[in-house]
Short mmCIF file of C-alpha atoms in Angstrom, two decimals:
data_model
loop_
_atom_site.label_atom_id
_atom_site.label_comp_id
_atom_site.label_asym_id
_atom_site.label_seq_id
_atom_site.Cartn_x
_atom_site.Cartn_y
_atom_site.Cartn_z
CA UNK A 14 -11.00 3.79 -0.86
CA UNK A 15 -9.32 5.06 -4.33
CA UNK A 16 -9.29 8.75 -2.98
CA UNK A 17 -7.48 7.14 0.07
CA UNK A 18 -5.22 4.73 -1.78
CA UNK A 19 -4.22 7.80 -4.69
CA UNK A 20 -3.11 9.81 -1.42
CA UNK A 21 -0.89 7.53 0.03
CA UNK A 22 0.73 6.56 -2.84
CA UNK A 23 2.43 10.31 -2.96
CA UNK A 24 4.33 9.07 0.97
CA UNK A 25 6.15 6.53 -0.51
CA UNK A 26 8.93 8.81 -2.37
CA UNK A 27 8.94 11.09 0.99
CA UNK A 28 9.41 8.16 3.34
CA UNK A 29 12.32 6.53 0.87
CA UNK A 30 13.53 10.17 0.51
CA UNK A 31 13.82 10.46 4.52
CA UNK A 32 15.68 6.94 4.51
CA UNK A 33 18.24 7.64 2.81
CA UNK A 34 19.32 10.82 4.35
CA UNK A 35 18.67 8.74 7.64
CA UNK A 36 20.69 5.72 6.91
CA UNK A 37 23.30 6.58 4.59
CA UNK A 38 25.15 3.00 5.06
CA UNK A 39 23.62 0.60 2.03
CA UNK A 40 20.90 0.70 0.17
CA UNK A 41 19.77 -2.85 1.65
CA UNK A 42 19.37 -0.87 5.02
CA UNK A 43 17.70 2.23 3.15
CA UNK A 44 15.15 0.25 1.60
CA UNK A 45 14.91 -1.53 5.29
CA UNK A 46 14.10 1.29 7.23
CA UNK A 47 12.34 3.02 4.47
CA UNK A 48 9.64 -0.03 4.43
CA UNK A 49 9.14 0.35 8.36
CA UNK A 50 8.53 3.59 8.64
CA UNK A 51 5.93 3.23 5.05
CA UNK A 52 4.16 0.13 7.15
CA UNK A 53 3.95 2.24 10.33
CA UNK A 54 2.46 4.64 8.37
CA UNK A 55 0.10 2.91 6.60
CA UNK A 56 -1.11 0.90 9.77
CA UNK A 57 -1.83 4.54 11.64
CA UNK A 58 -2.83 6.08 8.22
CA UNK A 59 -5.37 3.31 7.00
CA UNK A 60 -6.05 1.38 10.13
CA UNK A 61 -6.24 3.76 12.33
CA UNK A 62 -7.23 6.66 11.43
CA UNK A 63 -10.13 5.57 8.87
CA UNK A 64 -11.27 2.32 11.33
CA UNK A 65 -11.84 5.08 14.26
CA UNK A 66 -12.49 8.57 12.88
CA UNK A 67 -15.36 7.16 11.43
CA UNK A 68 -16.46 5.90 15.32
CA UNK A 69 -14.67 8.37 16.87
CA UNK A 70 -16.74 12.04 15.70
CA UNK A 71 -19.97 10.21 16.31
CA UNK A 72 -19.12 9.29 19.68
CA UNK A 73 -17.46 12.60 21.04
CA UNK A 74 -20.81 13.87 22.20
CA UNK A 75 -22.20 10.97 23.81
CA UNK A 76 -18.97 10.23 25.37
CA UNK A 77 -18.95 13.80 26.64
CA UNK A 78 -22.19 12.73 28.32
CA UNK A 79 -21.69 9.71 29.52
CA UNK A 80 -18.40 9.14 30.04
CA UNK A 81 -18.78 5.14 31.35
CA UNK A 82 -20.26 4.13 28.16
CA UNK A 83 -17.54 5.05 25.88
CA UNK A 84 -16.18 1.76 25.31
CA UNK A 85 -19.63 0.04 24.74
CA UNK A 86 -20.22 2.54 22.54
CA UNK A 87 -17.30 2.03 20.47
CA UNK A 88 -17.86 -1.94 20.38
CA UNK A 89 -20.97 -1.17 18.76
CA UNK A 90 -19.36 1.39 16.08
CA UNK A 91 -16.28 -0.23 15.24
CA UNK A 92 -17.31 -3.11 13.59
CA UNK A 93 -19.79 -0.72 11.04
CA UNK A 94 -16.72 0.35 9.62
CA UNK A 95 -15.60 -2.87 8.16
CA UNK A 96 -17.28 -2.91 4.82
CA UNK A 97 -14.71 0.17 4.55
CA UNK A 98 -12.14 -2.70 4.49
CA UNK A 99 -13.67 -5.37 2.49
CA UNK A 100 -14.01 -2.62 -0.35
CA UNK A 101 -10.70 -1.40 0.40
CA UNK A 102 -8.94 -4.56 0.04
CA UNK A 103 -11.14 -4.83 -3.28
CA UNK A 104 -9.38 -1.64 -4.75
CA UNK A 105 -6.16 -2.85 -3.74
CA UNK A 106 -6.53 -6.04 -5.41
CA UNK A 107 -7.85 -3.88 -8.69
CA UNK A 108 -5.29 -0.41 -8.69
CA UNK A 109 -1.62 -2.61 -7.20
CA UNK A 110 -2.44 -5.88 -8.41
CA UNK A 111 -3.67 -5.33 -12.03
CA UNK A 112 -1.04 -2.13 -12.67
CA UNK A 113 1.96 -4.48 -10.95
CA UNK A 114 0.68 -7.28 -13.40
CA UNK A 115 -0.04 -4.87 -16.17
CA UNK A 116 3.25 -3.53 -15.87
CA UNK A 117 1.84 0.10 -16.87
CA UNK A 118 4.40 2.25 -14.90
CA UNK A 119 7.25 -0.05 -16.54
CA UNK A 120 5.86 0.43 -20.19
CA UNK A 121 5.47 4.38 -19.85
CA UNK A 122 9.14 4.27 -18.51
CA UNK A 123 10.48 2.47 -21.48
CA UNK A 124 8.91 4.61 -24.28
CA UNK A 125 10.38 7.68 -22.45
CA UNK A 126 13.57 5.75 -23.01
CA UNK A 127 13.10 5.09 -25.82
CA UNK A 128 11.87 8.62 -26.72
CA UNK A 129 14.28 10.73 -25.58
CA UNK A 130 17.51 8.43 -25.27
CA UNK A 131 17.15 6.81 -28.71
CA UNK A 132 16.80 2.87 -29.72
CA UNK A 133 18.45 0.39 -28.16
CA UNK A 134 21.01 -1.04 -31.45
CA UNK A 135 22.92 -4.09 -29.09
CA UNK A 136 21.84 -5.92 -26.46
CA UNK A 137 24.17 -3.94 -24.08
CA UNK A 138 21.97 -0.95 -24.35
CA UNK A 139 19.07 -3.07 -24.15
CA UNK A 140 20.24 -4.41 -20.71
CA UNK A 141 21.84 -0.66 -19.43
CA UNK A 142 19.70 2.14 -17.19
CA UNK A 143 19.35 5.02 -19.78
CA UNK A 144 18.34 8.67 -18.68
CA UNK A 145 17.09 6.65 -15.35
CA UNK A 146 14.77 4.83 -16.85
CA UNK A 147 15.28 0.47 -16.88
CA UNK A 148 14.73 -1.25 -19.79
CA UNK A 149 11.28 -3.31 -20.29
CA UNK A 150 13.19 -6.32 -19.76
CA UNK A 151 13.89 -6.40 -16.19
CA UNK A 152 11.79 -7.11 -13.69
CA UNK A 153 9.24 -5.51 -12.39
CA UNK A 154 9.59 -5.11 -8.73
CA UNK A 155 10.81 -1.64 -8.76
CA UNK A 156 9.41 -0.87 -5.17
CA UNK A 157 9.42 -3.52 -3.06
CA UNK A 158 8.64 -1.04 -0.24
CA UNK A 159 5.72 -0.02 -1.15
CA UNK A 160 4.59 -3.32 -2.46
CA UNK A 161 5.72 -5.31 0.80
CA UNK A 162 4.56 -2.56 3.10
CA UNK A 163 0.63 -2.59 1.46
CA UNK A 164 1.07 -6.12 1.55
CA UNK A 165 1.64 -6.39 5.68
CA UNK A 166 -0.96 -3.45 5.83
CA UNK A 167 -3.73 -6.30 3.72
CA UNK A 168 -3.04 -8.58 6.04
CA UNK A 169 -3.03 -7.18 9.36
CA UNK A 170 -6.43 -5.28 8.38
CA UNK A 171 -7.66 -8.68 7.41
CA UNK A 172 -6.83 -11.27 10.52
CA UNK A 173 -7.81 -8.33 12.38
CA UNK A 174 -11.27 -7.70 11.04
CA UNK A 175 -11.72 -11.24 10.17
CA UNK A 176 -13.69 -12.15 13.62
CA UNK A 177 -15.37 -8.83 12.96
CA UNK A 178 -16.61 -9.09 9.13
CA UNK A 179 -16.13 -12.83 8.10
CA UNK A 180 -16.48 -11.73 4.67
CA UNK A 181 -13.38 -10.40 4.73
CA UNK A 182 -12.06 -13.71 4.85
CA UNK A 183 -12.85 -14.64 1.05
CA UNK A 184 -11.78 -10.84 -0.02
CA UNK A 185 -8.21 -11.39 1.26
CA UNK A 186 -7.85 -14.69 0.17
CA UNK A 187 -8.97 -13.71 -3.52
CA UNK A 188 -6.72 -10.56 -3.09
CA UNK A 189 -3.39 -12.54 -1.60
CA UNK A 190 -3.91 -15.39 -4.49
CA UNK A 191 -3.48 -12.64 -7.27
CA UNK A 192 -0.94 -11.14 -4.95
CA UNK A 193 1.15 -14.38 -5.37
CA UNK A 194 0.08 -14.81 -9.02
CA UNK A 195 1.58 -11.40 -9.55
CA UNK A 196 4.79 -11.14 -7.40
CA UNK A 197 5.63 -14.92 -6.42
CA UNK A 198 5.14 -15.86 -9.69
#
């Protein structure tokens, strides 16, 4: 799950990137369209393809065979693959939730600020974007697409799989109670 989650993290610049050459109205529709096409892409990406490639190679042969017991062979596959998702929904709550709360990304930013554009003297340069970098002060919901997108993603895996892998059920609630101790708070 960290390989998985360290990949996707690169998509998110792309798919904002895309967005804004697409919709070049606002930046309220930008960030709109950017966080549907990230959520599509994390539901094919992460639900998808890792729920059913895992089913899917070891079934190719046998479905070649038999072609009429494809779909009891996947109902007997499919639900091995949810441990994937109770440990995946572990390493989210562990890599988003403690950097987000951590604020890791934010503090790197600001001693680059403060590195190569000088101290902050008044509290106007304290408050201002320097070299494109905010100050430590604001908040710290830089990318709400990413962070709203993984957080639809968490919780269609999880009232999907929940019927499937009932311990799922305690991993998401643990996971969306630090998720509103982080961001709701």
């Amino acid at each position: 799950p960290l390989v998985l989650i360290a990949l996707i993290a690169v998509v998110n610049p792309i798919m904002r990137g895309l967005a804004m050459i697409f919709a070049r109205a606002s930046d309220s529709q930008v960030e709109r369209i950017a966080t549907m096409w990230y959520f599509y892409f994390l539901v094919v990406q992460v639900f998808l393809f890792y729920g059913i490639s895992g089913t899917v190679f070891k079934t190719i042969q046998e479905s070649l065979d038999h072609p009429k017991t494809l779909l009891n062979t996947l109902a007997e596959t499919i639900p091995k693959n949810a441990s994937f998702y109770v440990q995946f929904i572990v390493a989210k709550m562990f890599t988003m939730l403690a950097q987000d709360l951590l604020r890791t990304i934010n503090i790197f930013q600001a001693g680059l600020r403060r590195l190569f554009c000088g101290p902050d003297y008044s509290p106007r340069d304290y408050a201002t974007v320097k070299c494109g970098c905010s100050p430590l002060s604001l908040a710290f919901h830089n990318n709400m697409i990413s962070t709203t997108a993984w957080l639809l993603v968490t919780f269609f895996i999880a009232t999907t799989y929940i019927a499937i892998q009932p311990l799922i059920a305690p991993t998401a609630l643990i996971f969306f109670m630090f998720a509103y101790l982080v961001y709701g708070t």
